[in-house]
mmCIF file of C-alpha atoms in Angstrom:
data_model
loop_
_atom_site.group_PDB
_atom_site.id
_atom_site.type_symbol
_atom_site.label_atom_id
_atom_site.label_comp_id
_atom_site.label_asym_id
_atom_site.label_seq_id
_atom_site.Cartn_x
_atom_site.Cartn_y
_atom_site.Cartn_z
ATOM 1 C CA UNK U 1 -31.223 -25.799 9.751
ATOM 2 C CA UNK U 2 -31.340 -27.558 12.826
ATOM 3 C CA UNK U 3 -29.157 -25.665 15.309
ATOM 4 C CA UNK U 4 -28.669 -28.565 17.682
ATOM 5 C CA UNK U 5 -28.808 -31.103 15.058
ATOM 6 C CA UNK U 6 -26.248 -32.746 12.787
ATOM 7 C CA UNK U 7 -28.003 -31.849 9.548
ATOM 8 C CA UNK U 8 -26.575 -28.197 9.145
ATOM 9 C CA UNK U 9 -24.451 -27.826 6.199
ATOM 10 C CA UNK U 10 -25.424 -24.199 5.252
ATOM 11 C CA UNK U 11 -23.404 -21.103 4.352
ATOM 12 C CA UNK U 12 -25.030 -19.157 7.099
ATOM 13 C CA UNK U 13 -23.547 -21.613 9.765
ATOM 14 C CA UNK U 14 -20.140 -21.422 8.321
ATOM 15 C CA UNK U 15 -20.288 -17.443 8.316
ATOM 16 C CA UNK U 16 -21.745 -17.329 11.697
ATOM 17 C CA UNK U 17 -18.860 -19.432 13.152
ATOM 18 C CA UNK U 18 -16.136 -18.189 11.042
ATOM 19 C CA UNK U 19 -17.060 -14.258 11.391
ATOM 20 C CA UNK U 20 -16.960 -14.624 15.188
ATOM 21 C CA UNK U 21 -13.636 -16.893 15.313
ATOM 22 C CA UNK U 22 -12.153 -14.294 13.312
ATOM 23 C CA UNK U 23 -13.520 -11.383 15.402
ATOM 24 C CA UNK U 24 -12.230 -13.202 18.624
ATOM 25 C CA UNK U 25 -8.899 -13.905 17.008
ATOM 26 C CA UNK U 26 -8.164 -10.360 15.963
ATOM 27 C CA UNK U 27 -8.746 -9.249 19.268
ATOM 28 C CA UNK U 28 -6.532 -11.793 20.906
ATOM 29 C CA UNK U 29 -3.583 -11.370 18.623
ATOM 30 C CA UNK U 30 -3.688 -7.747 18.919
ATOM 31 C CA UNK U 31 -3.824 -8.008 22.682
ATOM 32 C CA UNK U 32 -0.803 -10.212 22.736
ATOM 33 C CA UNK U 33 1.101 -7.869 20.390
ATOM 34 C CA UNK U 34 0.459 -4.864 22.298
ATOM 35 C CA UNK U 35 1.653 -6.588 25.199
ATOM 36 C CA UNK U 36 5.058 -5.410 24.032
ATOM 37 C CA UNK U 37 4.141 -2.122 25.651
ATOM 38 C CA UNK U 38 3.815 -4.142 29.362
ATOM 39 C CA UNK U 39 6.947 -6.049 28.905
ATOM 40 C CA UNK U 40 8.884 -2.458 28.015
ATOM 41 C CA UNK U 41 7.700 -0.980 31.261
ATOM 42 C CA UNK U 42 8.656 -4.430 33.350
ATOM 43 C CA UNK U 43 12.211 -3.928 31.838
ATOM 44 C CA UNK U 44 11.695 -7.392 29.770
ATOM 45 C CA UNK U 45 13.386 -6.057 26.592
ATOM 46 C CA UNK U 46 16.505 -4.882 28.486
ATOM 47 C CA UNK U 47 16.945 -8.315 29.910
ATOM 48 C CA UNK U 48 16.392 -10.200 26.949
ATOM 49 C CA UNK U 49 18.407 -8.066 24.596
ATOM 50 C CA UNK U 50 21.437 -8.761 27.063
ATOM 51 C CA UNK U 51 21.353 -12.304 25.423
ATOM 52 C CA UNK U 52 22.570 -12.656 21.824
ATOM 53 C CA UNK U 53 19.123 -12.086 21.074
ATOM 54 C CA UNK U 54 18.287 -9.018 18.133
ATOM 55 C CA UNK U 55 15.219 -6.971 17.838
ATOM 56 C CA UNK U 56 13.857 -8.907 15.120
ATOM 57 C CA UNK U 57 14.023 -11.850 16.882
ATOM 58 C CA UNK U 58 12.055 -10.600 19.402
ATOM 59 C CA UNK U 59 9.305 -9.619 16.639
ATOM 60 C CA UNK U 60 9.511 -12.729 14.747
ATOM 61 C CA UNK U 61 8.898 -14.846 18.012
ATOM 62 C CA UNK U 62 5.931 -12.916 18.702
ATOM 63 C CA UNK U 63 4.838 -13.697 15.206
ATOM 64 C CA UNK U 64 5.285 -17.581 15.549
ATOM 65 C CA UNK U 65 3.430 -17.375 18.891
ATOM 66 C CA UNK U 66 0.397 -15.472 17.344
ATOM 67 C CA UNK U 67 0.129 -17.893 14.571
ATOM 68 C CA UNK U 68 0.191 -21.032 17.255
ATOM 69 C CA UNK U 69 -2.561 -19.151 19.503
ATOM 70 C CA UNK U 70 -4.662 -18.355 16.424
ATOM 71 C CA UNK U 71 -4.403 -22.013 14.855
ATOM 72 C CA UNK U 72 -5.401 -23.441 18.317
ATOM 73 C CA UNK U 73 -8.424 -20.735 18.725
ATOM 74 C CA UNK U 74 -9.776 -21.173 15.357
ATOM 75 C CA UNK U 75 -9.767 -24.950 15.254
ATOM 76 C CA UNK U 76 -11.329 -25.133 18.857
ATOM 77 C CA UNK U 77 -14.017 -22.309 17.693
ATOM 78 C CA UNK U 78 -14.677 -24.658 14.474
ATOM 79 C CA UNK U 79 -14.941 -27.728 16.642
ATOM 80 C CA UNK U 80 -17.807 -25.992 18.939
ATOM 81 C CA UNK U 81 -19.209 -25.092 15.563
ATOM 82 C CA UNK U 82 -19.394 -28.624 14.616
ATOM 83 C CA UNK U 83 -20.981 -29.814 17.786
ATOM 84 C CA UNK U 84 -23.529 -26.970 17.919
ATOM 85 C CA UNK U 85 -24.198 -26.486 14.421
ATOM 86 C CA UNK U 86 -23.408 -29.522 12.749
ATOM 87 C CA UNK U 87 -20.787 -28.147 10.450
ATOM 88 C CA UNK U 88 -19.008 -30.899 8.881
ATOM 89 C CA UNK U 89 -15.104 -30.405 9.537
ATOM 90 C CA UNK U 90 -14.111 -34.056 9.790
ATOM 91 C CA UNK U 91 -13.049 -34.837 6.070
ATOM 92 C CA UNK U 92 -12.010 -31.174 5.341
ATOM 93 C CA UNK U 93 -9.796 -30.694 8.581
ATOM 94 C CA UNK U 94 -6.386 -30.827 6.834
ATOM 95 C CA UNK U 95 -7.623 -27.951 4.587
ATOM 96 C CA UNK U 96 -9.241 -26.265 7.009
ATOM 97 C CA UNK U 97 -6.238 -26.246 9.385
ATOM 98 C CA UNK U 98 -4.095 -24.682 6.297
ATOM 99 C CA UNK U 99 -6.588 -21.924 5.919
ATOM 100 C CA UNK U 100 -6.357 -21.335 9.868
ATOM 101 C CA UNK U 101 -2.366 -20.817 9.565
ATOM 102 C CA UNK U 102 -2.611 -18.206 6.775
ATOM 103 C CA UNK U 103 -5.490 -16.483 8.407
ATOM 104 C CA UNK U 104 -3.564 -16.633 11.815
ATOM 105 C CA UNK U 105 -0.797 -15.305 10.124
ATOM 106 C CA UNK U 106 -2.607 -12.456 8.574
ATOM 107 C CA UNK U 107 -4.463 -11.508 11.935
ATOM 108 C CA UNK U 108 -0.888 -11.721 13.930
ATOM 109 C CA UNK U 109 0.645 -9.199 11.008
ATOM 110 C CA UNK U 110 -2.297 -6.922 11.944
ATOM 111 C CA UNK U 111 -1.657 -7.090 15.707
ATOM 112 C CA UNK U 112 1.940 -6.087 15.209
ATOM 113 C CA UNK U 113 1.329 -3.300 12.929
ATOM 114 C CA UNK U 114 -1.111 -1.861 15.489
ATOM 115 C CA UNK U 115 1.613 -2.580 17.959
ATOM 116 C CA UNK U 116 4.098 -0.884 15.499
ATOM 117 C CA UNK U 117 2.343 2.388 15.065
ATOM 118 C CA UNK U 118 0.832 3.325 18.455
ATOM 119 C CA UNK U 119 2.580 5.364 20.711
ATOM 120 C CA UNK U 120 0.906 3.967 23.913
ATOM 121 C CA UNK U 121 -1.042 0.848 24.929
ATOM 122 C CA UNK U 122 -4.265 2.841 25.187
ATOM 123 C CA UNK U 123 -3.833 4.172 21.712
ATOM 124 C CA UNK U 124 -3.184 0.886 20.682
ATOM 125 C CA UNK U 125 -6.393 -0.690 22.174
ATOM 126 C CA UNK U 126 -8.644 2.279 20.690
ATOM 127 C CA UNK U 127 -7.018 1.769 17.340
ATOM 128 C CA UNK U 128 -7.214 -1.860 17.143
ATOM 129 C CA UNK U 129 -10.982 -1.947 18.315
ATOM 130 C CA UNK U 130 -12.020 0.652 15.514
ATOM 131 C CA UNK U 131 -10.267 -1.378 12.863
ATOM 132 C CA UNK U 132 -11.127 -4.828 13.802
ATOM 133 C CA UNK U 133 -14.898 -3.928 13.937
ATOM 134 C CA UNK U 134 -14.341 -1.947 10.588
ATOM 135 C CA UNK U 135 -12.911 -5.003 8.946
ATOM 136 C CA UNK U 136 -15.627 -7.269 10.203
ATOM 137 C CA UNK U 137 -18.254 -5.409 9.165
ATOM 138 C CA UNK U 138 -16.960 -4.714 5.500
ATOM 139 C CA UNK U 139 -15.114 -8.217 5.326
ATOM 140 C CA UNK U 140 -18.093 -10.434 5.589
ATOM 141 C CA UNK U 141 -17.704 -11.687 9.442
ATOM 142 C CA UNK U 142 -21.122 -10.390 10.487
ATOM 143 C CA UNK U 143 -22.997 -10.858 7.209
ATOM 144 C CA UNK U 144 -22.356 -11.787 3.579
ATOM 145 C CA UNK U 145 -20.436 -9.236 1.428
ATOM 146 C CA UNK U 146 -23.157 -9.683 -1.057
ATOM 147 C CA UNK U 147 -25.667 -7.737 1.217
ATOM 148 C CA UNK U 148 -23.549 -4.693 0.856
ATOM 149 C CA UNK U 149 -23.444 -1.847 -1.969
ATOM 150 C CA UNK U 150 -20.978 -2.496 -4.857
ATOM 151 C CA UNK U 151 -18.328 -0.207 -3.841
ATOM 152 C CA UNK U 152 -18.025 -1.815 -0.106
ATOM 153 C CA UNK U 153 -17.651 -5.177 -1.806
ATOM 154 C CA UNK U 154 -14.570 -4.171 -3.624
ATOM 155 C CA UNK U 155 -12.979 -2.428 -0.479
ATOM 156 C CA UNK U 156 -14.091 -5.473 1.365
ATOM 157 C CA UNK U 157 -11.372 -7.432 -0.728
ATOM 158 C CA UNK U 158 -8.689 -5.487 0.592
ATOM 159 C CA UNK U 159 -9.162 -6.710 4.234
ATOM 160 C CA UNK U 160 -7.885 -10.058 5.597
ATOM 161 C CA UNK U 161 -11.344 -11.134 7.089
ATOM 162 C CA UNK U 162 -12.797 -11.172 3.622
ATOM 163 C CA UNK U 163 -9.936 -13.684 2.379
ATOM 164 C CA UNK U 164 -9.959 -15.665 5.487
ATOM 165 C CA UNK U 165 -13.932 -15.996 5.333
ATOM 166 C CA UNK U 166 -13.670 -16.746 1.776
ATOM 167 C CA UNK U 167 -10.895 -19.518 2.473
ATOM 168 C CA UNK U 168 -13.471 -20.807 5.304
ATOM 169 C CA UNK U 169 -16.491 -20.996 2.996
ATOM 170 C CA UNK U 170 -14.548 -22.739 0.364
ATOM 171 C CA UNK U 171 -13.317 -25.448 2.259
ATOM 172 C CA UNK U 172 -16.541 -25.905 4.701
ATOM 173 C CA UNK U 173 -19.588 -25.395 2.052
ATOM 174 C CA UNK U 174 -17.818 -25.276 -1.216
ATOM 175 C CA UNK U 175 -15.443 -28.169 -0.461
ATOM 176 C CA UNK U 176 -12.835 -27.001 -2.802
ATOM 177 C CA UNK U 177 -9.535 -28.567 -3.445
ATOM 178 C CA UNK U 178 -6.134 -27.395 -2.589
ATOM 179 C CA UNK U 179 -5.752 -25.942 -6.278
ATOM 180 C CA UNK U 180 -8.891 -24.129 -5.714
ATOM 181 C CA UNK U 181 -7.749 -22.693 -2.547
ATOM 182 C CA UNK U 182 -4.367 -21.392 -3.627
ATOM 183 C CA UNK U 183 -5.510 -18.062 -4.718
ATOM 184 C CA UNK U 184 -7.090 -17.117 -1.644
ATOM 185 C CA UNK U 185 -3.968 -18.467 0.424
ATOM 186 C CA UNK U 186 -1.787 -16.274 -1.881
ATOM 187 C CA UNK U 187 -4.090 -13.205 -1.220
ATOM 188 C CA UNK U 188 -3.665 -13.840 2.582
ATOM 189 C CA UNK U 189 0.176 -14.655 2.317
ATOM 190 C CA UNK U 190 0.596 -11.245 0.253
ATOM 191 C CA UNK U 191 -1.464 -9.366 3.321
ATOM 192 C CA UNK U 192 0.774 -10.921 5.881
ATOM 193 C CA UNK U 193 3.996 -10.354 3.921
ATOM 194 C CA UNK U 194 3.092 -6.247 3.482
ATOM 195 C CA UNK U 195 1.864 -5.529 6.982
ATOM 196 C CA UNK U 196 4.432 -7.520 8.554
ATOM 197 C CA UNK U 197 7.398 -5.728 6.411
ATOM 198 C CA UNK U 198 5.734 -2.503 7.153
ATOM 199 C CA UNK U 199 5.367 -3.574 11.093
ATOM 200 C CA UNK U 200 9.393 -4.883 10.991
ATOM 201 C CA UNK U 201 10.379 -1.476 9.590
ATOM 202 C CA UNK U 202 8.352 0.633 11.846
ATOM 203 C CA UNK U 203 9.545 -1.160 14.760
ATOM 204 C CA UNK U 204 13.231 -0.566 13.644
ATOM 205 C CA UNK U 205 12.541 3.248 13.796
ATOM 206 C CA UNK U 206 10.325 2.981 16.759
ATOM 207 C CA UNK U 207 11.282 3.433 20.543
ATOM 208 C CA UNK U 208 9.493 0.764 21.836
ATOM 209 C CA UNK U 209 13.018 -1.324 22.512
ATOM 210 C CA UNK U 210 14.353 1.700 23.957
#
């Protein structure tokens, strides 16, 4: 494995870049979602809601913004991985972008959930830091899941980090086809739908827009 060369095509390089990309993305989209607290303090919600806009519109616009932010961040980091570690992404870019979109959606839904269940921005930061580090540790962002005990490996499959890392490995190392990726994308979609559903339900009963 040549760190600065172009012959590096190992799963460890993919793990390194993908793991750090997921961790950075989770912190970024969570910070973006918890910005809802600052917007409330500055009275932005009141001005926005005076227009023909609903609370759901605000939440879904945040969700779409998080996906765009996540997609850009992931693609940039993988491009850096290509330049620094020689990870081949050119031939697999369409599938990589597809996985990045689904991973960004899952990460954004997690950020929305943190904002929905936290009473203050301080508690949101503390909860998000703990949850992100835990997911990265057990989800394979720092080291392969196979290194961990069997019961942790089963738990890791409940995390969005695990399925995102699985998608990155399938595209960049195993070079799977779209049909092979569909189960992984399905799990990411399920996580996104469930977490986003809980977030919207919690926001509708919370006081962040009051």
